[in-house]
Amino acid sequence: MNEKKRLTEKSHQPTEDFIQLFLGDDAWQWLIHFEKMLQERYDLNREMKFPFGNEYGWSFRYAHKKSLLLYVFFEENGFCCTISINDKGASQVDTILDDLLPKTQDIWKNRYPCGDFGGWIHYSVELDDELSDIIQLVGIKVKPKK
């Protein structure tokens, strides 16, 4: 798991204002931009969730209709996108890997395995440019609407 501070008190659901302060201005702006990118592609549903136990903490769960797209975990001065990609999606990721940022390639190569080829990735966003790679990965997981 990662060493960045997260909102891990399950009994204290954070407000959007608090999340904005915790993420910091840059990361909050990236998150707003990322959410707009998702809204252009999906019938987006965002919920506040506390999945997977205390070390992960509070997150936004993004879904298209009933299909999970990803979780965005709140980190101090940033956020982490957690995406699961199945075996079928893994072969599609492999076909675009050379077009993705070196960081994205490393994260994919070091994914937490699930199934024969798929897995979970945890992508802590540090640059605005990384959002388009994450959007591509989400697009493999769930095809965007036409």
PDB file of C-alpha atoms in Angstrom:
ATOM      1  CA  MET A   1       0.000   0.000   0.000  1.00  0.00           C
ATOM      2  CA  ASN A   2       1.084   3.536  -0.317  1.00  0.00           C
ATOM      3  CA  GLU A   3       2.519   5.821   2.324  1.00  0.00           C
ATOM      4  CA  LYS A   4       0.514   8.979   1.585  1.00  0.00           C
ATOM      5  CA  LYS A   5      -1.905  10.093   4.282  1.00  0.00           C
ATOM      6  CA  ARG A   6      -5.540   9.169   3.616  1.00  0.00           C
ATOM      7  CA  LEU A   7      -8.898   9.803   5.266  1.00  0.00           C
ATOM      8  CA  THR A   8      -9.169   6.557   7.215  1.00  0.00           C
ATOM      9  CA  GLU A   9     -11.606   7.382  10.015  1.00  0.00           C
ATOM     10  CA  LYS A  10     -14.661   5.402   8.987  1.00  0.00           C
ATOM     11  CA  SER A  11     -16.875   7.101  11.577  1.00  0.00           C
ATOM     12  CA  HIS A  12     -16.159  10.571  10.100  1.00  0.00           C
ATOM     13  CA  GLN A  13     -17.415  10.862   6.536  1.00  0.00           C
ATOM     14  CA  PRO A  14     -15.608  13.895   5.054  1.00  0.00           C
ATOM     15  CA  THR A  15     -17.482  16.805   3.492  1.00  0.00           C
ATOM     16  CA  GLU A  16     -16.634  17.902  -0.031  1.00  0.00           C
ATOM     17  CA  ASP A  17     -15.078  21.096   1.390  1.00  0.00           C
ATOM     18  CA  PHE A  18     -12.853  19.041   3.687  1.00  0.00           C
ATOM     19  CA  ILE A  19     -11.834  16.745   0.801  1.00  0.00           C
ATOM     20  CA  GLN A  20     -10.923  19.805  -1.274  1.00  0.00           C
ATOM     21  CA  LEU A  21      -8.665  21.127   1.514  1.00  0.00           C
ATOM     22  CA  PHE A  22      -7.113  17.692   2.088  1.00  0.00           C
ATOM     23  CA  LEU A  23      -6.321  17.155  -1.615  1.00  0.00           C
ATOM     24  CA  GLY A  24      -4.972  20.680  -2.106  1.00  0.00           C
ATOM     25  CA  ASP A  25      -5.788  23.075  -4.941  1.00  0.00           C
ATOM     26  CA  ASP A  26      -3.866  21.344  -7.753  1.00  0.00           C
ATOM     27  CA  ALA A  27      -5.170  17.859  -7.025  1.00  0.00           C
ATOM     28  CA  TRP A  28      -8.723  19.153  -6.519  1.00  0.00           C
ATOM     29  CA  GLN A  29      -8.604  20.852  -9.931  1.00  0.00           C
ATOM     30  CA  TRP A  30      -7.279  17.628 -11.503  1.00  0.00           C
ATOM     31  CA  LEU A  31     -10.076  15.663  -9.862  1.00  0.00           C
ATOM     32  CA  ILE A  32     -12.720  18.107 -11.179  1.00  0.00           C
ATOM     33  CA  HIS A  33     -11.148  17.887 -14.652  1.00  0.00           C
ATOM     34  CA  PHE A  34     -11.011  14.077 -14.438  1.00  0.00           C
ATOM     35  CA  GLU A  35     -14.658  13.921 -13.386  1.00  0.00           C
ATOM     36  CA  LYS A  36     -15.632  16.088 -16.396  1.00  0.00           C
ATOM     37  CA  MET A  37     -13.685  13.727 -18.676  1.00  0.00           C
ATOM     38  CA  LEU A  38     -15.625  10.793 -17.200  1.00  0.00           C
ATOM     39  CA  GLN A  39     -18.968  12.643 -17.567  1.00  0.00           C
ATOM     40  CA  GLU A  40     -18.285  13.165 -21.289  1.00  0.00           C
ATOM     41  CA  ARG A  41     -17.878   9.398 -21.747  1.00  0.00           C
ATOM     42  CA  TYR A  42     -20.288   7.808 -19.263  1.00  0.00           C
ATOM     43  CA  ASP A  43     -23.635   8.183 -17.508  1.00  0.00           C
ATOM     44  CA  LEU A  44     -21.660   8.953 -14.391  1.00  0.00           C
ATOM     45  CA  ASN A  45     -22.742   8.106 -10.880  1.00  0.00           C
ATOM     46  CA  ARG A  46     -20.523   9.230  -7.987  1.00  0.00           C
ATOM     47  CA  GLU A  47     -20.942   7.924  -4.430  1.00  0.00           C
ATOM     48  CA  MET A  48     -18.935   8.428  -1.242  1.00  0.00           C
ATOM     49  CA  LYS A  49     -17.655   5.009  -0.102  1.00  0.00           C
ATOM     50  CA  PHE A  50     -15.345   3.427   2.469  1.00  0.00           C
ATOM     51  CA  PRO A  51     -14.409   0.175   0.675  1.00  0.00           C
ATOM     52  CA  PHE A  52     -11.712  -2.426   1.354  1.00  0.00           C
ATOM     53  CA  GLY A  53     -11.017  -1.496   4.992  1.00  0.00           C
ATOM     54  CA  ASN A  54      -9.138   1.144   6.921  1.00  0.00           C
ATOM     55  CA  GLU A  55      -5.866   1.355   5.018  1.00  0.00           C
ATOM     56  CA  TYR A  56      -7.709   2.558   1.901  1.00  0.00           C
ATOM     57  CA  GLY A  57     -10.014   5.087   3.551  1.00  0.00           C
ATOM     58  CA  TRP A  58     -12.751   7.252   2.040  1.00  0.00           C
ATOM     59  CA  SER A  59     -13.221   7.478  -1.710  1.00  0.00           C
ATOM     60  CA  PHE A  60     -15.509   8.460  -4.528  1.00  0.00           C
ATOM     61  CA  ARG A  61     -16.879   5.387  -6.279  1.00  0.00           C
ATOM     62  CA  TYR A  62     -17.520   6.174  -9.943  1.00  0.00           C
ATOM     63  CA  ALA A  63     -19.884   3.995 -11.939  1.00  0.00           C
ATOM     64  CA  HIS A  64     -21.522   3.976 -15.372  1.00  0.00           C
ATOM     65  CA  LYS A  65     -25.102   2.861 -14.781  1.00  0.00           C
ATOM     66  CA  LYS A  66     -24.405  -0.209 -12.605  1.00  0.00           C
ATOM     67  CA  SER A  67     -20.840  -0.892 -13.807  1.00  0.00           C
ATOM     68  CA  LEU A  68     -17.976   0.109 -11.522  1.00  0.00           C
ATOM     69  CA  LEU A  69     -15.460   2.313 -13.319  1.00  0.00           C
ATOM     70  CA  LEU A  70     -12.990   3.014 -10.511  1.00  0.00           C
ATOM     71  CA  TYR A  71     -12.472   4.291  -6.993  1.00  0.00           C
ATOM     72  CA  VAL A  72     -10.709   7.581  -6.325  1.00  0.00           C
ATOM     73  CA  PHE A  73      -9.124   7.558  -2.870  1.00  0.00           C
ATOM     74  CA  PHE A  74      -8.393  10.884  -1.221  1.00  0.00           C
ATOM     75  CA  GLU A  75      -4.743  11.477  -0.377  1.00  0.00           C
ATOM     76  CA  GLU A  76      -3.065  14.433   1.244  1.00  0.00           C
ATOM     77  CA  ASN A  77      -2.137  16.715  -1.684  1.00  0.00           C
ATOM     78  CA  GLY A  78      -3.380  14.196  -4.234  1.00  0.00           C
ATOM     79  CA  PHE A  79      -5.612  11.264  -5.039  1.00  0.00           C
ATOM     80  CA  CYS A  80      -5.215   7.641  -6.072  1.00  0.00           C
ATOM     81  CA  CYS A  81      -7.246   5.976  -8.822  1.00  0.00           C
ATOM     82  CA  THR A  82      -7.864   2.279  -8.146  1.00  0.00           C
ATOM     83  CA  ILE A  83      -9.009   0.289 -11.178  1.00  0.00           C
ATOM     84  CA  SER A  84      -9.508  -3.430 -11.689  1.00  0.00           C
ATOM     85  CA  ILE A  85      -9.037  -4.799 -15.182  1.00  0.00           C
ATOM     86  CA  ASN A  86     -10.067  -8.369 -16.022  1.00  0.00           C
ATOM     87  CA  ASP A  87      -8.207 -10.889 -18.175  1.00  0.00           C
ATOM     88  CA  LYS A  88      -9.939  -9.789 -21.386  1.00  0.00           C
ATOM     89  CA  GLY A  89      -9.140  -6.138 -20.638  1.00  0.00           C
ATOM     90  CA  ALA A  90      -5.520  -7.005 -19.816  1.00  0.00           C
ATOM     91  CA  SER A  91      -4.837  -8.073 -23.412  1.00  0.00           C
ATOM     92  CA  GLN A  92      -6.295  -4.746 -24.594  1.00  0.00           C
ATOM     93  CA  VAL A  93      -4.040  -2.835 -22.178  1.00  0.00           C
ATOM     94  CA  ASP A  94      -1.058  -4.722 -23.601  1.00  0.00           C
ATOM     95  CA  THR A  95      -1.932  -3.475 -27.128  1.00  0.00           C
ATOM     96  CA  ILE A  96      -1.822   0.217 -26.062  1.00  0.00           C
ATOM     97  CA  LEU A  97       0.947  -0.029 -23.441  1.00  0.00           C
ATOM     98  CA  ASP A  98       3.640   1.522 -25.662  1.00  0.00           C
ATOM     99  CA  ASP A  99       1.448   4.628 -26.132  1.00  0.00           C
ATOM    100  CA  LEU A 100       1.059   5.202 -22.381  1.00  0.00           C
ATOM    101  CA  LEU A 101       3.349   7.169 -20.085  1.00  0.00           C
ATOM    102  CA  PRO A 102       6.350   5.286 -18.601  1.00  0.00           C
ATOM    103  CA  LYS A 103       4.765   5.676 -15.147  1.00  0.00           C
ATOM    104  CA  THR A 104       1.535   4.067 -16.389  1.00  0.00           C
ATOM    105  CA  GLN A 105       3.522   1.222 -17.966  1.00  0.00           C
ATOM    106  CA  ASP A 106       5.324   0.600 -14.643  1.00  0.00           C
ATOM    107  CA  ILE A 107       2.080   0.670 -12.670  1.00  0.00           C
ATOM    108  CA  TRP A 108       0.525  -1.846 -15.083  1.00  0.00           C
ATOM    109  CA  LYS A 109       3.577  -4.138 -14.968  1.00  0.00           C
ATOM    110  CA  ASN A 110       3.487  -4.054 -11.148  1.00  0.00           C
ATOM    111  CA  ARG A 111      -0.290  -4.491 -10.791  1.00  0.00           C
ATOM    112  CA  TYR A 112      -1.802  -6.608  -8.043  1.00  0.00           C
ATOM    113  CA  PRO A 113      -2.758  -9.780  -9.931  1.00  0.00           C
ATOM    114  CA  CYS A 114      -6.364 -10.841 -10.331  1.00  0.00           C
ATOM    115  CA  GLY A 115      -7.274 -13.672 -12.683  1.00  0.00           C
ATOM    116  CA  ASP A 116      -4.672 -15.030 -15.107  1.00  0.00           C
ATOM    117  CA  PHE A 117      -3.611 -11.717 -16.682  1.00  0.00           C
ATOM    118  CA  GLY A 118      -5.707  -8.945 -15.150  1.00  0.00           C
ATOM    119  CA  GLY A 119      -5.239  -7.074 -11.941  1.00  0.00           C
ATOM    120  CA  TRP A 120      -5.718  -4.034  -9.765  1.00  0.00           C
ATOM    121  CA  ILE A 121      -3.772  -0.846 -10.287  1.00  0.00           C
ATOM    122  CA  HIS A 122      -3.335   1.982  -7.798  1.00  0.00           C
ATOM    123  CA  TYR A 123      -2.419   5.175  -9.655  1.00  0.00           C
ATOM    124  CA  SER A 124      -1.500   8.174  -7.477  1.00  0.00           C
ATOM    125  CA  VAL A 125      -1.942  11.154  -9.779  1.00  0.00           C
ATOM    126  CA  GLU A 126       0.980  13.590  -9.730  1.00  0.00           C
ATOM    127  CA  LEU A 127       0.550  15.320 -13.111  1.00  0.00           C
ATOM    128  CA  ASP A 128      -2.462  16.451 -15.128  1.00  0.00           C
ATOM    129  CA  ASP A 129      -1.077  14.473 -18.126  1.00  0.00           C
ATOM    130  CA  GLU A 130      -1.645  11.194 -16.287  1.00  0.00           C
ATOM    131  CA  LEU A 131      -5.426  11.644 -16.398  1.00  0.00           C
ATOM    132  CA  SER A 132      -5.671  10.743 -20.092  1.00  0.00           C
ATOM    133  CA  ASP A 133      -3.876   7.431 -19.440  1.00  0.00           C
ATOM    134  CA  ILE A 134      -6.298   6.672 -16.610  1.00  0.00           C
ATOM    135  CA  ILE A 135      -9.243   7.533 -18.879  1.00  0.00           C
ATOM    136  CA  GLN A 136      -7.887   5.062 -21.469  1.00  0.00           C
ATOM    137  CA  LEU A 137      -7.630   2.324 -18.817  1.00  0.00           C
ATOM    138  CA  VAL A 138     -11.167   3.040 -17.591  1.00  0.00           C
ATOM    139  CA  GLY A 139     -12.297   2.859 -21.244  1.00  0.00           C
ATOM    140  CA  ILE A 140     -10.882  -0.655 -21.481  1.00  0.00           C
ATOM    141  CA  LYS A 141     -12.667  -1.686 -18.278  1.00  0.00           C
ATOM    142  CA  VAL A 142     -16.037  -0.234 -19.375  1.00  0.00           C
ATOM    143  CA  LYS A 143     -16.620   0.876 -22.964  1.00  0.00           C
ATOM    144  CA  PRO A 144     -17.637   4.563 -23.136  1.00  0.00           C
ATOM    145  CA  LYS A 145     -21.145   5.365 -24.304  1.00  0.00           C
ATOM    146  CA  LYS A 146     -21.457   6.251 -27.982  1.00  0.00           C
TER     147      LYS A 146
END
